[in-house]
Amino acid sequence: MKRLLALLATAVLVAVVLVGLAWWQGYVSLPLGPSHRELELQLRDRGTVAVGGPLPFGLRRDQAPLVDYTRFPRLRAALEGRDGAAVVRAVREYHLDGLLVRTDRVVGPAGSVLRAMCEMRAVDGMSATYLDETAALYEVRDKVFIDLADARRLVEMVRLVLQGASPPPERLFPAPVRRAYPTEVAVILRDGREPILWRAVRGGSIGRALVDATYAVLDRWSTRQQQRYGPLREAI
């Protein structure tokens, strides 16, 4: 009887270890583990995705081939440099289907493209198709040119809407912003350099997505950040 119990205990221990290893490597998910469902949906059926930083804890690895960016020499040089165009060229050269970058820790040298990505800052030629407090998924996108003066007006428009103003009619937006161009726009609020709240919204044009993302930030602020920072119109 004791021998049978010992064998059962050994079998259970082996099973626990095997399941634990499979979970640690991201091949199975456990009910109590961290959930990355939305990110996993974004990764599903993609080709090779380069990864900047450790994989998010509990992220399943069977949705797409996830490979550390250092395995691609020219991509590594580009990400650790300061030229976003070089990153775009390297992504295309290696036929990568995205860049997954951690956003909850410092990644890459100061001033590098990789550091900008981990801080959710704009990088020429790249667009974030998914972002949260743990990771951001970037891919190469066709460039839409927005004049610098127009970009500043759009930022001011977002600021005014966050303070309570109504957005202008879409027909008043610059042509590149109002034309039909399915895209995702993120509005990010920072406390100094630290992102404290952001929302990304898809829309049929940049202008429409920008307005919707601004209202999404307003809605989220009232339920999450107001106790700490006060009313949004007074905090910005």
Tab-separated table of C-alpha atoms in Angstrom:
chain	number	residue	atom	x	y	z
A	1	MET	CA	0.000	0.000	0.000
A	2	LYS	CA	2.801	2.414	0.918
A	3	ARG	CA	4.561	1.587	-2.348
A	4	LEU	CA	1.363	2.320	-4.317
A	5	LEU	CA	0.920	5.657	-2.544
A	6	ALA	CA	4.544	6.522	-3.259
A	7	LEU	CA	4.057	5.723	-6.961
A	8	LEU	CA	0.886	7.829	-7.083
A	9	ALA	CA	2.644	10.732	-5.366
A	10	THR	CA	5.523	10.488	-7.842
A	11	ALA	CA	3.118	10.422	-10.797
A	12	VAL	CA	1.265	13.483	-9.487
A	13	LEU	CA	4.546	15.329	-8.937
A	14	VAL	CA	5.728	14.550	-12.470
A	15	ALA	CA	2.381	15.702	-13.898
A	16	VAL	CA	2.547	18.962	-11.934
A	17	VAL	CA	6.104	19.599	-13.124
A	18	LEU	CA	5.195	18.908	-16.759
A	19	VAL	CA	2.132	21.169	-16.628
A	20	GLY	CA	4.187	23.847	-14.887
A	21	LEU	CA	6.867	23.700	-17.579
A	22	ALA	CA	4.263	23.863	-20.336
A	23	TRP	CA	2.637	26.885	-18.662
A	24	TRP	CA	5.986	28.594	-18.078
A	25	GLN	CA	6.893	28.157	-21.745
A	26	GLY	CA	3.495	29.500	-22.806
A	27	TYR	CA	2.030	26.364	-24.383
A	28	VAL	CA	-0.912	26.120	-21.977
A	29	SER	CA	-2.765	28.684	-19.865
A	30	LEU	CA	-4.007	28.255	-16.325
A	31	PRO	CA	-7.174	29.877	-14.888
A	32	LEU	CA	-5.246	31.717	-12.174
A	33	GLY	CA	-2.367	32.836	-14.399
A	34	PRO	CA	-2.058	36.267	-16.051
A	35	SER	CA	-4.306	36.662	-19.100
A	36	HIS	CA	-3.043	38.030	-22.406
A	37	ARG	CA	-6.067	37.057	-24.470
A	38	GLU	CA	-6.268	40.226	-26.563
A	39	LEU	CA	-2.557	40.148	-27.362
A	40	GLU	CA	-2.745	36.452	-28.222
A	41	LEU	CA	-5.597	37.202	-30.631
A	42	GLN	CA	-3.422	39.840	-32.308
A	43	LEU	CA	-0.560	37.326	-32.635
A	44	ARG	CA	-2.674	34.483	-33.999
A	45	ASP	CA	-1.720	33.256	-37.481
A	46	ARG	CA	1.117	35.755	-37.858
A	47	GLY	CA	4.498	34.882	-39.278
A	48	THR	CA	7.678	35.415	-37.268
A	49	VAL	CA	7.451	38.193	-34.670
A	50	ALA	CA	10.637	39.678	-33.197
A	51	VAL	CA	10.544	40.296	-29.440
A	52	GLY	CA	12.228	43.151	-27.576
A	53	GLY	CA	12.612	42.180	-23.918
A	54	PRO	CA	11.413	39.073	-22.057
A	55	LEU	CA	8.091	37.591	-23.110
A	56	PRO	CA	5.171	38.692	-20.906
A	57	PHE	CA	4.688	36.195	-18.078
A	58	GLY	CA	2.097	33.595	-19.058
A	59	LEU	CA	1.861	34.607	-22.735
A	60	ARG	CA	1.135	31.590	-24.911
A	61	ARG	CA	3.816	30.955	-27.520
A	62	ASP	CA	1.803	28.802	-29.896
A	63	GLN	CA	0.022	31.711	-31.631
A	64	ALA	CA	3.036	32.791	-33.724
A	65	PRO	CA	6.815	32.167	-33.873
A	66	LEU	CA	8.269	34.577	-31.275
A	67	VAL	CA	12.010	35.183	-31.692
A	68	ASP	CA	14.309	37.480	-29.695
A	69	TYR	CA	15.278	40.489	-31.801
A	70	THR	CA	18.987	39.889	-31.148
A	71	ARG	CA	18.764	36.837	-33.447
A	72	PHE	CA	18.462	39.257	-36.386
A	73	PRO	CA	21.758	41.212	-36.578
A	74	ARG	CA	20.613	44.108	-38.772
A	75	LEU	CA	17.362	44.451	-36.850
A	76	ARG	CA	19.291	44.528	-33.582
A	77	ALA	CA	21.590	47.270	-34.887
A	78	ALA	CA	18.591	49.271	-36.100
A	79	LEU	CA	16.536	48.915	-32.905
A	80	GLU	CA	19.510	49.851	-30.737
A	81	GLY	CA	20.215	52.825	-32.997
A	82	ARG	CA	18.187	55.981	-33.559
A	83	ASP	CA	16.907	55.582	-37.133
A	84	GLY	CA	13.310	54.387	-37.419
A	85	ALA	CA	13.670	53.955	-41.190
A	86	ALA	CA	16.468	51.428	-40.598
A	87	VAL	CA	14.078	49.407	-38.409
A	88	VAL	CA	11.472	49.384	-41.186
A	89	ARG	CA	14.081	48.180	-43.690
A	90	ALA	CA	15.264	45.423	-41.350
A	91	VAL	CA	11.721	44.228	-40.618
A	92	ARG	CA	11.079	43.954	-44.354
A	93	GLU	CA	14.443	42.330	-45.043
A	94	TYR	CA	13.801	39.551	-42.520
A	95	HIS	CA	10.129	39.246	-43.570
A	96	LEU	CA	8.979	39.757	-39.984
A	97	ASP	CA	5.299	40.016	-39.185
A	98	GLY	CA	5.656	42.379	-36.245
A	99	LEU	CA	7.721	43.593	-33.291
A	100	LEU	CA	6.579	42.779	-29.754
A	101	VAL	CA	8.090	45.153	-27.173
A	102	ARG	CA	7.673	45.224	-23.394
A	103	THR	CA	6.140	48.446	-22.054
A	104	ASP	CA	6.358	47.680	-18.329
A	105	ARG	CA	10.152	47.885	-18.139
A	106	VAL	CA	13.073	49.755	-19.679
A	107	VAL	CA	14.220	48.084	-22.903
A	108	GLY	CA	17.032	49.218	-25.195
A	109	PRO	CA	19.735	51.897	-24.868
A	110	ALA	CA	18.740	55.458	-23.987
A	111	GLY	CA	17.645	57.363	-27.080
A	112	SER	CA	17.289	54.228	-29.190
A	113	VAL	CA	14.322	53.228	-31.326
A	114	LEU	CA	13.728	50.256	-29.035
A	115	ARG	CA	13.591	52.559	-25.989
A	116	ALA	CA	11.077	54.786	-27.801
A	117	MET	CA	8.911	51.761	-28.540
A	118	CYS	CA	8.936	50.544	-24.946
A	119	GLU	CA	7.853	54.055	-23.881
A	120	MET	CA	5.019	53.955	-26.465
A	121	ARG	CA	6.451	56.858	-28.441
A	122	ALA	CA	5.971	57.374	-32.171
A	123	VAL	CA	8.469	55.712	-34.528
A	124	ASP	CA	8.495	56.660	-38.210
A	125	GLY	CA	7.191	53.872	-40.410
A	126	MET	CA	5.863	51.744	-37.543
A	127	SER	CA	2.378	51.551	-36.064
A	128	ALA	CA	1.219	49.928	-32.814
A	129	THR	CA	-1.617	47.529	-33.591
A	130	TYR	CA	-1.922	46.594	-29.903
A	131	LEU	CA	-0.695	48.104	-26.660
A	132	ASP	CA	-1.323	47.713	-22.949
A	133	GLU	CA	0.573	48.115	-19.679
A	134	THR	CA	2.672	45.011	-20.439
A	135	ALA	CA	3.541	45.032	-24.138
A	136	ALA	CA	3.037	46.737	-27.498
A	137	LEU	CA	2.837	45.032	-30.883
A	138	TYR	CA	4.231	47.095	-33.767
A	139	GLU	CA	4.114	46.484	-37.494
A	140	VAL	CA	5.229	48.330	-40.602
A	141	ARG	CA	2.547	50.602	-42.011
A	142	ASP	CA	2.279	52.810	-45.059
A	143	LYS	CA	3.178	56.332	-44.045
A	144	VAL	CA	0.464	58.986	-43.921
A	145	PHE	CA	2.000	62.451	-43.989
A	146	ILE	CA	0.494	65.035	-41.637
A	147	ASP	CA	1.953	68.515	-41.701
A	148	LEU	CA	3.667	69.483	-38.431
A	149	ALA	CA	1.394	72.503	-37.975
A	150	ASP	CA	-1.673	70.295	-38.492
A	151	ALA	CA	-0.301	67.748	-36.018
A	152	ARG	CA	0.031	70.468	-33.382
A	153	ARG	CA	-3.543	71.588	-34.043
A	154	LEU	CA	-4.750	68.007	-33.594
A	155	VAL	CA	-2.940	67.759	-30.256
A	156	GLU	CA	-4.535	71.032	-29.172
A	157	MET	CA	-7.941	69.747	-30.312
A	158	VAL	CA	-7.495	66.647	-28.130
A	159	ARG	CA	-6.511	68.854	-25.198
A	160	LEU	CA	-9.607	71.047	-25.620
A	161	VAL	CA	-11.950	68.060	-25.897
A	162	LEU	CA	-10.422	66.583	-22.744
A	163	GLN	CA	-11.180	69.904	-21.048
A	164	GLY	CA	-14.835	69.755	-22.094
A	165	ALA	CA	-15.042	71.310	-25.571
A	166	SER	CA	-16.869	69.668	-28.467
A	167	PRO	CA	-14.754	68.275	-31.322
A	168	PRO	CA	-14.893	70.109	-34.661
A	169	PRO	CA	-16.884	68.610	-37.566
A	170	GLU	CA	-14.865	65.985	-39.386
A	171	ARG	CA	-14.986	68.034	-42.613
A	172	LEU	CA	-12.721	70.619	-40.945
A	173	PHE	CA	-9.893	68.135	-40.360
A	174	PRO	CA	-6.896	68.211	-42.746
A	175	ALA	CA	-7.387	66.005	-45.816
A	176	PRO	CA	-4.985	63.200	-44.728
A	177	VAL	CA	-6.777	63.016	-41.369
A	178	ARG	CA	-10.334	62.890	-42.669
A	179	ARG	CA	-9.837	60.640	-45.722
A	180	ALA	CA	-10.923	57.009	-45.492
A	181	TYR	CA	-7.986	55.107	-44.044
A	182	PRO	CA	-8.813	52.298	-41.597
A	183	THR	CA	-6.418	52.803	-38.726
A	184	GLU	CA	-5.930	52.675	-34.972
A	185	VAL	CA	-5.116	55.821	-33.005
A	186	ALA	CA	-3.895	56.006	-29.416
A	187	VAL	CA	-4.299	58.969	-27.069
A	188	ILE	CA	-1.749	58.818	-24.246
A	189	LEU	CA	-1.733	61.037	-21.151
A	190	ARG	CA	1.576	61.438	-19.343
A	191	ASP	CA	2.612	62.641	-15.921
A	192	GLY	CA	5.899	64.131	-17.037
A	193	ARG	CA	7.475	61.271	-19.025
A	194	GLU	CA	5.429	58.515	-17.398
A	195	PRO	CA	2.326	57.281	-19.274
A	196	ILE	CA	-0.577	57.177	-16.804
A	197	LEU	CA	-3.569	56.521	-19.063
A	198	TRP	CA	-4.082	55.646	-22.703
A	199	ARG	CA	-6.737	54.345	-25.015
A	200	ALA	CA	-6.407	53.016	-28.571
A	201	VAL	CA	-9.427	53.011	-30.882
A	202	ARG	CA	-9.891	51.787	-34.449
A	203	GLY	CA	-11.746	53.948	-36.942
A	204	GLY	CA	-12.414	54.458	-40.624
A	205	SER	CA	-10.225	57.573	-40.653
A	206	ILE	CA	-7.527	59.059	-38.460
A	207	GLY	CA	-9.810	61.925	-37.427
A	208	ARG	CA	-12.699	59.688	-36.413
A	209	ALA	CA	-10.435	57.313	-34.486
A	210	LEU	CA	-8.711	60.259	-32.769
A	211	VAL	CA	-12.004	61.717	-31.530
A	212	ASP	CA	-13.245	58.313	-30.350
A	213	ALA	CA	-9.955	57.612	-28.543
A	214	THR	CA	-10.180	61.002	-26.821
A	215	TYR	CA	-13.660	60.212	-25.519
A	216	ALA	CA	-12.458	56.770	-24.422
A	217	VAL	CA	-9.756	58.473	-22.329
A	218	LEU	CA	-12.353	60.818	-20.825
A	219	ASP	CA	-14.564	57.890	-19.882
A	220	ARG	CA	-11.700	55.915	-18.363
A	221	TRP	CA	-10.359	58.910	-16.425
A	222	SER	CA	-13.606	59.342	-14.514
A	223	THR	CA	-13.497	55.725	-13.314
A	224	ARG	CA	-9.784	55.269	-12.670
A	225	GLN	CA	-7.592	58.369	-12.368
A	226	GLN	CA	-9.856	61.100	-10.997
A	227	GLN	CA	-9.343	60.233	-7.328
A	228	ARG	CA	-5.587	60.643	-7.689
A	229	TYR	CA	-5.307	63.554	-10.135
A	230	GLY	CA	-8.671	65.291	-9.814
A	231	PRO	CA	-10.993	66.329	-12.680
A	232	LEU	CA	-9.281	65.964	-16.043
A	233	ARG	CA	-9.968	69.536	-17.159
A	234	GLU	CA	-7.948	70.726	-14.142
A	235	ALA	CA	-5.175	68.127	-14.488
A	236	ILE	CA	-4.038	68.989	-18.022
